Coordinates of N, CA and C in Angstrom, one line a residue:
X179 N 67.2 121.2 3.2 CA 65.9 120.9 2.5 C 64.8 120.9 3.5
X180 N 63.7 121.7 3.4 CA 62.4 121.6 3.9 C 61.5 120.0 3.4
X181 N 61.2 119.5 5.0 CA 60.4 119.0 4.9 C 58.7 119.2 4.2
X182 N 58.3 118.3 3.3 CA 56.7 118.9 2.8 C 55.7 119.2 4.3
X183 N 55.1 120.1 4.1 CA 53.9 120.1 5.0 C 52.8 119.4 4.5
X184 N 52.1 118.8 5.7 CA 50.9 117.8 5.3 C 50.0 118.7 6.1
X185 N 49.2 119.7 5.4 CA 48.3 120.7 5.7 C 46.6 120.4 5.5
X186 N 45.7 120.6 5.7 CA 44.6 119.7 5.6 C 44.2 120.0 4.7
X187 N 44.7 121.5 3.7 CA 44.0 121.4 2.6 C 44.5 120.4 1.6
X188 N 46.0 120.1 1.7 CA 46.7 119.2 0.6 C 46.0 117.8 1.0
X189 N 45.7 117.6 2.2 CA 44.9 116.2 2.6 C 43.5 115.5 1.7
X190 N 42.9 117.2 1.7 CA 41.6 117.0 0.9 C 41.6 116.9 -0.2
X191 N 42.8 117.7 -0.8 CA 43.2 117.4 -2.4 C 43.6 116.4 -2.5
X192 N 44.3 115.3 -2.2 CA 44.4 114.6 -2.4 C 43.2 113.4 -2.4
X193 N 42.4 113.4 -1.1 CA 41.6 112.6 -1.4 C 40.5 112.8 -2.3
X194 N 40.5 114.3 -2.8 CA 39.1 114.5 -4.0 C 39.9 114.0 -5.2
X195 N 41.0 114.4 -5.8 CA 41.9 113.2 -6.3 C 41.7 111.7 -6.9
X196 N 41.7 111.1 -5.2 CA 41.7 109.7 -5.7 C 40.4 109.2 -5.9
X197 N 39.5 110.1 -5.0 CA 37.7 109.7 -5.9 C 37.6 109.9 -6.8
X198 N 37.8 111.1 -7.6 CA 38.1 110.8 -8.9 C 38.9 110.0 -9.9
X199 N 39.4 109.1 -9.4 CA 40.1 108.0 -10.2 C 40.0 107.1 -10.0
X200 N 39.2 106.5 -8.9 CA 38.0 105.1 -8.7 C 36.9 105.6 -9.5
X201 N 36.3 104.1 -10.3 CA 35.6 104.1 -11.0 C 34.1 104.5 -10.3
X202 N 33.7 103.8 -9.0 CA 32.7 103.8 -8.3 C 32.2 105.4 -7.8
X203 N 33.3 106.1 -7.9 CA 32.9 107.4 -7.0 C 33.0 108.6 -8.4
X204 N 33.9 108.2 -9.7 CA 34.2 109.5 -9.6 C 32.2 110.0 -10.9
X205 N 31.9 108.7 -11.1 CA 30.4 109.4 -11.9 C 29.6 110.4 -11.1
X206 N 29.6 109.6 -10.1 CA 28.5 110.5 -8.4 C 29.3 111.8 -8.4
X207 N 30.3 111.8 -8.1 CA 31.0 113.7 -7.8 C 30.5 114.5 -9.1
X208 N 31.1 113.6 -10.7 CA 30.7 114.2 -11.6 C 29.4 114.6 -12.0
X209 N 28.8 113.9 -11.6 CA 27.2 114.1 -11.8 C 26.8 115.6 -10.4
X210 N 27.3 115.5 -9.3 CA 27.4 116.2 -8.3 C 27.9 117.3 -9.1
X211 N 28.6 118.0 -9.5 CA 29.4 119.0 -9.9 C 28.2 119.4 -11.1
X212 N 27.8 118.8 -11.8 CA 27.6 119.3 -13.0 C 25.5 119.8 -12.8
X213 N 25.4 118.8 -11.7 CA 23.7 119.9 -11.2 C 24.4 121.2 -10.9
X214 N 25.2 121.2 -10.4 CA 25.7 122.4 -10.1 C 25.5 123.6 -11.3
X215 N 25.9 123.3 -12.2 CA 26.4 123.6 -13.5 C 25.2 124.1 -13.9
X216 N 24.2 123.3 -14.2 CA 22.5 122.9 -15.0 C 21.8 123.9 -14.3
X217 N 21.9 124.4 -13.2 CA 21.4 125.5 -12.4 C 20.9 126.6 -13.2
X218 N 21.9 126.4 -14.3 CA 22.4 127.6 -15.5 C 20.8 127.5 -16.4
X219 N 20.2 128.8 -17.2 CA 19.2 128.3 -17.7 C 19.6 128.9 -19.2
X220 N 19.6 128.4 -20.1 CA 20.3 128.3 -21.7 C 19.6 129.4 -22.1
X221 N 20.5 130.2 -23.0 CA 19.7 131.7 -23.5 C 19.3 131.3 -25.0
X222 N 18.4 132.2 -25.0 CA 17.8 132.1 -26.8 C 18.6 132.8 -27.6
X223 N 18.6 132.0 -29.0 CA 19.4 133.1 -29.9 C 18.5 134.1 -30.3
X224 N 19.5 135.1 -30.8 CA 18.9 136.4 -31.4 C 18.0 136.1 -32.4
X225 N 16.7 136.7 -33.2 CA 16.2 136.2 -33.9 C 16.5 136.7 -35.6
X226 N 17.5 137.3 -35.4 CA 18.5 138.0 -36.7 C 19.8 136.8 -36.6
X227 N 19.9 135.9 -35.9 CA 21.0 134.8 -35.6 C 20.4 133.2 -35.9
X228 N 19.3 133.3 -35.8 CA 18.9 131.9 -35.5 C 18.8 131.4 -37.5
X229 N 19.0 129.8 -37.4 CA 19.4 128.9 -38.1 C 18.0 128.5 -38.5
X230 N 17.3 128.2 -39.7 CA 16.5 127.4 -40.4 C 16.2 126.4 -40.7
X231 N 15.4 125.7 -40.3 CA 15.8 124.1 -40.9 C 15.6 123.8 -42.1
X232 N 16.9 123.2 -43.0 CA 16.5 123.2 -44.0 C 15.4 122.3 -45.0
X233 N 15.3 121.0 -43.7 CA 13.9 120.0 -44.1 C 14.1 119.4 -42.9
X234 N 12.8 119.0 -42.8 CA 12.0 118.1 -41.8 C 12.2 116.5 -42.7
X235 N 12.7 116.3 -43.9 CA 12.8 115.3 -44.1 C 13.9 114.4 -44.1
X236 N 13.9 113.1 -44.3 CA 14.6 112.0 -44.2 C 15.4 111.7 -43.0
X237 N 14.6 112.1 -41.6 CA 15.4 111.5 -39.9 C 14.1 110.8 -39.6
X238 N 14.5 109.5 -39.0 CA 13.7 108.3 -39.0 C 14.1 108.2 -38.1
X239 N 13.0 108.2 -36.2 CA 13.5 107.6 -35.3 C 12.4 106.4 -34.8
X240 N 13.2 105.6 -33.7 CA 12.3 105.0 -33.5 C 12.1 104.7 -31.8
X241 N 10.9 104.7 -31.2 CA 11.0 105.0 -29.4 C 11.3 103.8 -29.0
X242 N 10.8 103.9 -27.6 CA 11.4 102.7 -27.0 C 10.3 101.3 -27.3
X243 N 9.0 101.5 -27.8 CA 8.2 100.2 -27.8 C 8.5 100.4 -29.2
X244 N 9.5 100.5 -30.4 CA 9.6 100.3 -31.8 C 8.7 101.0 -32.3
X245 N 7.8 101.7 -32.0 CA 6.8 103.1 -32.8 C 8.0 104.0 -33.7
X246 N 8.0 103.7 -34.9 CA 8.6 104.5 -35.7 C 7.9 106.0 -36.2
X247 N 9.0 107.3 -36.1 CA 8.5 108.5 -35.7 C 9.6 109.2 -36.9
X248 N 8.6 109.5 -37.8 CA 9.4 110.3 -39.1 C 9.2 111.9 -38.9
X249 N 10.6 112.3 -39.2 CA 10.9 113.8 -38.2 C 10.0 114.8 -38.8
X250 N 9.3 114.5 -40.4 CA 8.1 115.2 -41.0 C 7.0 115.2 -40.0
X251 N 7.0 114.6 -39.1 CA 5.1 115.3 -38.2 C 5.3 116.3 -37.4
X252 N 6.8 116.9 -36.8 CA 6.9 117.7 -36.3 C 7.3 119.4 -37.0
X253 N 7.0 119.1 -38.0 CA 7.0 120.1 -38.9 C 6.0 121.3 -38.2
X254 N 6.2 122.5 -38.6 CA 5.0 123.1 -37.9 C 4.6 123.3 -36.3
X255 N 5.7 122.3 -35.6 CA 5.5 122.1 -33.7 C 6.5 122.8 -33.8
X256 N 6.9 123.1 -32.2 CA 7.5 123.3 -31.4 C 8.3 122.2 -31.3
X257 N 9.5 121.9 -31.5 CA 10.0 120.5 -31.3 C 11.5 121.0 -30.0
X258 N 11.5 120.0 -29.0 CA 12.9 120.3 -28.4 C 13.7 118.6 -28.7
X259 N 14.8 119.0 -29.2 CA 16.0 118.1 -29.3 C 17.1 117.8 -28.3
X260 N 17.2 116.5 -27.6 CA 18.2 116.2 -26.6 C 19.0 115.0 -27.0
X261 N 20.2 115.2 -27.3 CA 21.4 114.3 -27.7 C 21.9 114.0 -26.3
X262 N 21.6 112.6 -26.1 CA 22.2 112.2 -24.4 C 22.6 111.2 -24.2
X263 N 23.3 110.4 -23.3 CA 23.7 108.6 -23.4 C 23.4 109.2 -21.6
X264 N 23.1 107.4 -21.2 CA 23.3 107.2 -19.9 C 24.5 107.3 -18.8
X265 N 25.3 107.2 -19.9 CA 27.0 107.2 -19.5 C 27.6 108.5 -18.9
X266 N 27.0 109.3 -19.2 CA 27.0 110.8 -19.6 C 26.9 112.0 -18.6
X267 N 27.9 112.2 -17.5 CA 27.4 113.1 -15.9 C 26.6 114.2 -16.5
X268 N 26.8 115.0 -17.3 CA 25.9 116.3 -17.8 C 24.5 115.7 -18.2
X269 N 24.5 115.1 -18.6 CA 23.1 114.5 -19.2 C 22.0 113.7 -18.3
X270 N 23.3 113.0 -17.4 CA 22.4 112.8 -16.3 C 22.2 113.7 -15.0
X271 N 22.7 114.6 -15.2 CA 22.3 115.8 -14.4 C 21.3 117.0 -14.5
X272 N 21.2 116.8 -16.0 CA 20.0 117.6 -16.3 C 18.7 117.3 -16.6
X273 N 18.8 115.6 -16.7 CA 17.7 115.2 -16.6 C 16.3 115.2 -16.0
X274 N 16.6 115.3 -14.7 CA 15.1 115.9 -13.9 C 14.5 117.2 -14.4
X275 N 15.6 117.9 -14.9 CA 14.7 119.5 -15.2 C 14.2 119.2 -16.6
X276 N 14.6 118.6 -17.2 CA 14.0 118.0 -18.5 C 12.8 116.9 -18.5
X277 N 12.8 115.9 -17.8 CA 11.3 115.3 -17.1 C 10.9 116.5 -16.2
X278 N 10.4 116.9 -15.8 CA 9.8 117.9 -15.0 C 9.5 118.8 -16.5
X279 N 9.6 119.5 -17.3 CA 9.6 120.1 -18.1 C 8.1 119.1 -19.2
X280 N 9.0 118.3 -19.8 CA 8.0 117.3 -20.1 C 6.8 116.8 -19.9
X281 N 6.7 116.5 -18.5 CA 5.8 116.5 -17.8 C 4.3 118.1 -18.0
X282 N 4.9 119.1 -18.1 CA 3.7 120.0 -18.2 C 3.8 120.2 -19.7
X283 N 4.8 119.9 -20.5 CA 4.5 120.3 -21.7 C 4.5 119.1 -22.9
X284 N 4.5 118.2 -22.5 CA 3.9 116.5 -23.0 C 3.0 116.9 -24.3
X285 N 2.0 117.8 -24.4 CA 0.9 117.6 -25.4 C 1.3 118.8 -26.3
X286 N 2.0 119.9 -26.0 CA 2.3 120.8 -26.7 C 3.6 120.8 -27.3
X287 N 4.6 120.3 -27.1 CA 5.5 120.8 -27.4 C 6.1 118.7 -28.4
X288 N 6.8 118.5 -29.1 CA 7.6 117.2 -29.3 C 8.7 117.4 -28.7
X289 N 8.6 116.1 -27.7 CA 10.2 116.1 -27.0 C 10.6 114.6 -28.0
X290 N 12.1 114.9 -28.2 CA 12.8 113.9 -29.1 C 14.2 113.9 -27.9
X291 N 14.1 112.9 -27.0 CA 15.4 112.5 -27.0 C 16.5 111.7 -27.0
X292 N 17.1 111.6 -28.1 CA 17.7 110.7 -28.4 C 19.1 110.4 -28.2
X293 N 19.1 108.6 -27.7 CA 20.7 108.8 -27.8 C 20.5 107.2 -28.5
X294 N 21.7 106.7 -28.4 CA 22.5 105.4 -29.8 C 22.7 104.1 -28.8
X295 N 22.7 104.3 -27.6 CA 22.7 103.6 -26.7 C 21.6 102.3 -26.8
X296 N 21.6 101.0 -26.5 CA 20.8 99.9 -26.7 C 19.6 100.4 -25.5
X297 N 18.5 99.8 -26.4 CA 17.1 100.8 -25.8 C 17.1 99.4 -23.9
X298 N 17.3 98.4 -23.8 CA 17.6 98.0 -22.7 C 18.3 98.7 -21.7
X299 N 19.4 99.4 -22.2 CA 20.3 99.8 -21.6 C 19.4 101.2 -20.6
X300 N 18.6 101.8 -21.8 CA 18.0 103.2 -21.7 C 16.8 103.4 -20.4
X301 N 16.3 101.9 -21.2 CA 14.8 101.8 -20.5 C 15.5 101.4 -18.5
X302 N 16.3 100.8 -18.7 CA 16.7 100.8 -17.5 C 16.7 101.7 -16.4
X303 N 17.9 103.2 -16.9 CA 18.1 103.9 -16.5 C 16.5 104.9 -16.2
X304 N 15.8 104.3 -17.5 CA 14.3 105.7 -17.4 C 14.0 104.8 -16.3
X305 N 13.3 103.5 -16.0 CA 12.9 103.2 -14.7 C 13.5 102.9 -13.6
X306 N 15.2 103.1 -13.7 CA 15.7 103.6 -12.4 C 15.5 104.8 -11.3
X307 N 15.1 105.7 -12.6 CA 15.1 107.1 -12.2 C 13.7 107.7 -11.8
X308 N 12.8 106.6 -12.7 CA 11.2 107.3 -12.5 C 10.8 108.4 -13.7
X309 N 11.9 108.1 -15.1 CA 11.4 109.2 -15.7 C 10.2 109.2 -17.0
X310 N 9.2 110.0 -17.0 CA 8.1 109.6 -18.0 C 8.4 109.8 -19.3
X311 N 9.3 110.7 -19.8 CA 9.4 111.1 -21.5 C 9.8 109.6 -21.9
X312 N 9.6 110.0 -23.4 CA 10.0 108.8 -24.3 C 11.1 109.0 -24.9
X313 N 12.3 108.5 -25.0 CA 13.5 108.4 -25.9 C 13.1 108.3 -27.4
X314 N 14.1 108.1 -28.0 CA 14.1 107.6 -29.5 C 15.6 107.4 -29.8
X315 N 15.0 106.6 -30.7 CA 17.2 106.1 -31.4 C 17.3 106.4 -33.1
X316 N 17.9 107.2 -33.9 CA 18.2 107.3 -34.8 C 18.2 106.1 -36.1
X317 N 17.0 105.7 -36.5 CA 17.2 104.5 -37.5 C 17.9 105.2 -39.2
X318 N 17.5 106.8 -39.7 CA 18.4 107.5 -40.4 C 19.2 108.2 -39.9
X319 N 20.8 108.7 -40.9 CA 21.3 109.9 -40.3 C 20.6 110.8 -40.3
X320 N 20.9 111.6 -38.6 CA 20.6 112.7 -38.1 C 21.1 114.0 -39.2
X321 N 20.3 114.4 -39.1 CA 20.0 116.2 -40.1 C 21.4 116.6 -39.8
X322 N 22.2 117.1 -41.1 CA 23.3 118.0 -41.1 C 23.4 119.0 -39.6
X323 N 22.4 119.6 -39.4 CA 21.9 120.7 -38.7 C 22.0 120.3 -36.9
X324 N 21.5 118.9 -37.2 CA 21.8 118.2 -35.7 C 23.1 117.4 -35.5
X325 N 24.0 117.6 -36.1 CA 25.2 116.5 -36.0 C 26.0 117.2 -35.0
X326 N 26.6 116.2 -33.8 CA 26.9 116.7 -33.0 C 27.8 116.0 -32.8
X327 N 29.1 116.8 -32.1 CA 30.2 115.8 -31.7 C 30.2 115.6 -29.8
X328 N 29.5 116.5 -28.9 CA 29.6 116.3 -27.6 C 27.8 116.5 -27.1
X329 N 28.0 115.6 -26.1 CA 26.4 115.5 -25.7 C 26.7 116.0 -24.0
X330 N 25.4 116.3 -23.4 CA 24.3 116.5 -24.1 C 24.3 117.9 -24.7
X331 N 23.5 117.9 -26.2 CA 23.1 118.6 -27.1 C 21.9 118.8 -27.7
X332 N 21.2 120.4 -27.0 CA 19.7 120.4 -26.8 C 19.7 121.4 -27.9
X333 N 18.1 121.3 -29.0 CA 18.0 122.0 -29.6 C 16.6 122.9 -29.7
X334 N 16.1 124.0 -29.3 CA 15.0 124.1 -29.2 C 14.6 124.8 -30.4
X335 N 13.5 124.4 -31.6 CA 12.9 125.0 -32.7 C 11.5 125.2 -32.3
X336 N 11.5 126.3 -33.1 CA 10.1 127.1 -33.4 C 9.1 126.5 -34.3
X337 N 7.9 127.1 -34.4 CA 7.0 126.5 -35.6 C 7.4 126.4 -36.8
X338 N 8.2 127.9 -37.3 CA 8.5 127.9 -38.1 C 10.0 127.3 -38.7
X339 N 10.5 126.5 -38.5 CA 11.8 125.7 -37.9 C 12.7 126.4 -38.0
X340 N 13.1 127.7 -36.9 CA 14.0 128.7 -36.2 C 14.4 127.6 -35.1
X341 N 15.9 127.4 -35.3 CA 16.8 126.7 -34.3 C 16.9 127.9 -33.1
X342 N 15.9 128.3 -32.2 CA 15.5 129.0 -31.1 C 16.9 128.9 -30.0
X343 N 17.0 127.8 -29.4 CA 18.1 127.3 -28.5 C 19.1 125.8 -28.8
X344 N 20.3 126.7 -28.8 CA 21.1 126.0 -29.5 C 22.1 125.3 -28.2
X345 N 22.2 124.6 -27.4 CA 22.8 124.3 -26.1 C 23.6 123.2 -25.7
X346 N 24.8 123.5 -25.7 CA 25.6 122.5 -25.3 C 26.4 122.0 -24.3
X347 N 25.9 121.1 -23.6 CA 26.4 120.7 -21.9 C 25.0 121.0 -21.2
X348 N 25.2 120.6 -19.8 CA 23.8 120.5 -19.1 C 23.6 122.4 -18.8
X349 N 22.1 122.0 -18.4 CA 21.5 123.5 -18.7 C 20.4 122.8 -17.4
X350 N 19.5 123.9 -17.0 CA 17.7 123.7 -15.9 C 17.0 123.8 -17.5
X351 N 16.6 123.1 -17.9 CA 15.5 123.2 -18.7 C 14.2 123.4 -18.2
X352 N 14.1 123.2 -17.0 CA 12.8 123.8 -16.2 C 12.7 125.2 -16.0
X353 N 13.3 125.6 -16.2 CA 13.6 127.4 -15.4 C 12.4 128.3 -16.1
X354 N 12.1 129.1 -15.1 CA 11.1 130.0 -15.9 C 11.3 131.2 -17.3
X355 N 12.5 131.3 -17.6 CA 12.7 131.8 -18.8 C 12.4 130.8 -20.1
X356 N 12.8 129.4 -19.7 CA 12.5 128.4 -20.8 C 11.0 128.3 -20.7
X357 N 9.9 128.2 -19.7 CA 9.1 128.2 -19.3 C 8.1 129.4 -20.8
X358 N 8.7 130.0 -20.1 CA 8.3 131.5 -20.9 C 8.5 131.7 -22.1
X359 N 9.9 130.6 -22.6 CA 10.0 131.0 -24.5 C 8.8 130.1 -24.9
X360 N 8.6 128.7 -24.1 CA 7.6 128.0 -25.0 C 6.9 128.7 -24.9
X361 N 5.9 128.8 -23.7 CA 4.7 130.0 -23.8 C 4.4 130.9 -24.9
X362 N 5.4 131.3 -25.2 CA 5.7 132.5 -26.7 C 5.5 131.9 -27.5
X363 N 6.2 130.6 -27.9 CA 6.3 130.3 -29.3 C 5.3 129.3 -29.4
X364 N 4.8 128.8 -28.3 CA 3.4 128.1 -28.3 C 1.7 128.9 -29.0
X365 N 2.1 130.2 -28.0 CA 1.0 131.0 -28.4 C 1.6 131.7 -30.1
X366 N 2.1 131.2 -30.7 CA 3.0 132.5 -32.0 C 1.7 131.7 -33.1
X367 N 1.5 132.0 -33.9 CA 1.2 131.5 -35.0 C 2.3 131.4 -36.5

């Protein structure tokens, strides 16, 4: 019988291994891995493909100072949708390109991102990080159209409420092609 060889690559598999199965290390790798991922910048659907909304009514959220926000004002906007928890390596890896995004398009566009998570929990994380958007938490059920079983789950709609980007897992929401669809659908009438 052969002795195993202890080769340095089996060394390092092993120890990437066991950081992943301590609690302390394996969020940071995953989170590490998945900027990786978000680099990616989310394609539009076809416009012979895209989804309608069937109403702006009955989704009741509410932000983080309790300002309640009935999904009827965004009727007519540009609205972007982000399903996220803090818990979450994808979600929190794509979050800088999503504040950075926010940041230039704050007045034009409704950012809604919501996760179920206790707003203490949230607000934490936003001023751990330094981030300026506003959250929201679902006080009605979420629209047939938004029901989601894995986060994060981004939805980008048009004026005319065309589910534009449909995206699931981290994505650069900063990137200049997203850059360039609002532009379009900003200037659309």
């Amino acid at each position: 019988m052969k002795k195993p060889k202890f080769t340095t690559s089996n060394i390092i598999f092993v120890i990437v291994i066991a950081l992943l199965i301590i609690p302390q290390t394996r969020q940071p790798i995953q989170i590490f891995l998945q900027k990786g991922l978000a680099m990616i910048s989310p394609s539009e659907i076809s416009a012979d493909k895209r989804e309608i909304l069937e109403s702006y009514e009955n989704w009741k959220l509410v932000d983080s100072k309790g300002n309640q926000f009935n999904f009827k004002q965004a009727e007519g906007k540009v609205v972007f949708i982000n399903f996220w928890a803090t818990w979450c390596p994808p979600c929190i890896a794509e979050m800088p390109s999503i504040d950075n995004l926010y940041a230039d398009y704050k007045d034009q566009v409704v950012f809604l991102l919501v996760s179920n998570e206790k707003s203490k929990i949230i607000n934490d994380f936003k001023s751990k990080n330094d981030y300026n958007f506003e959250f929201y938490q679902s006080v009605t059920n979420t629209p047939k159209q938004f029901q989601t079983t894995s986060i994060p789950q981004t939805y980008l709609i048009d004026k005319s409420g065309a589910i534009v980007m449909d995206k699931s897992g981290a994505a650069n929401w900063n990137s200049d092609s997203v850059r360039k669809l609002l532009d379009d659908l900003l200037a659309s009438e």
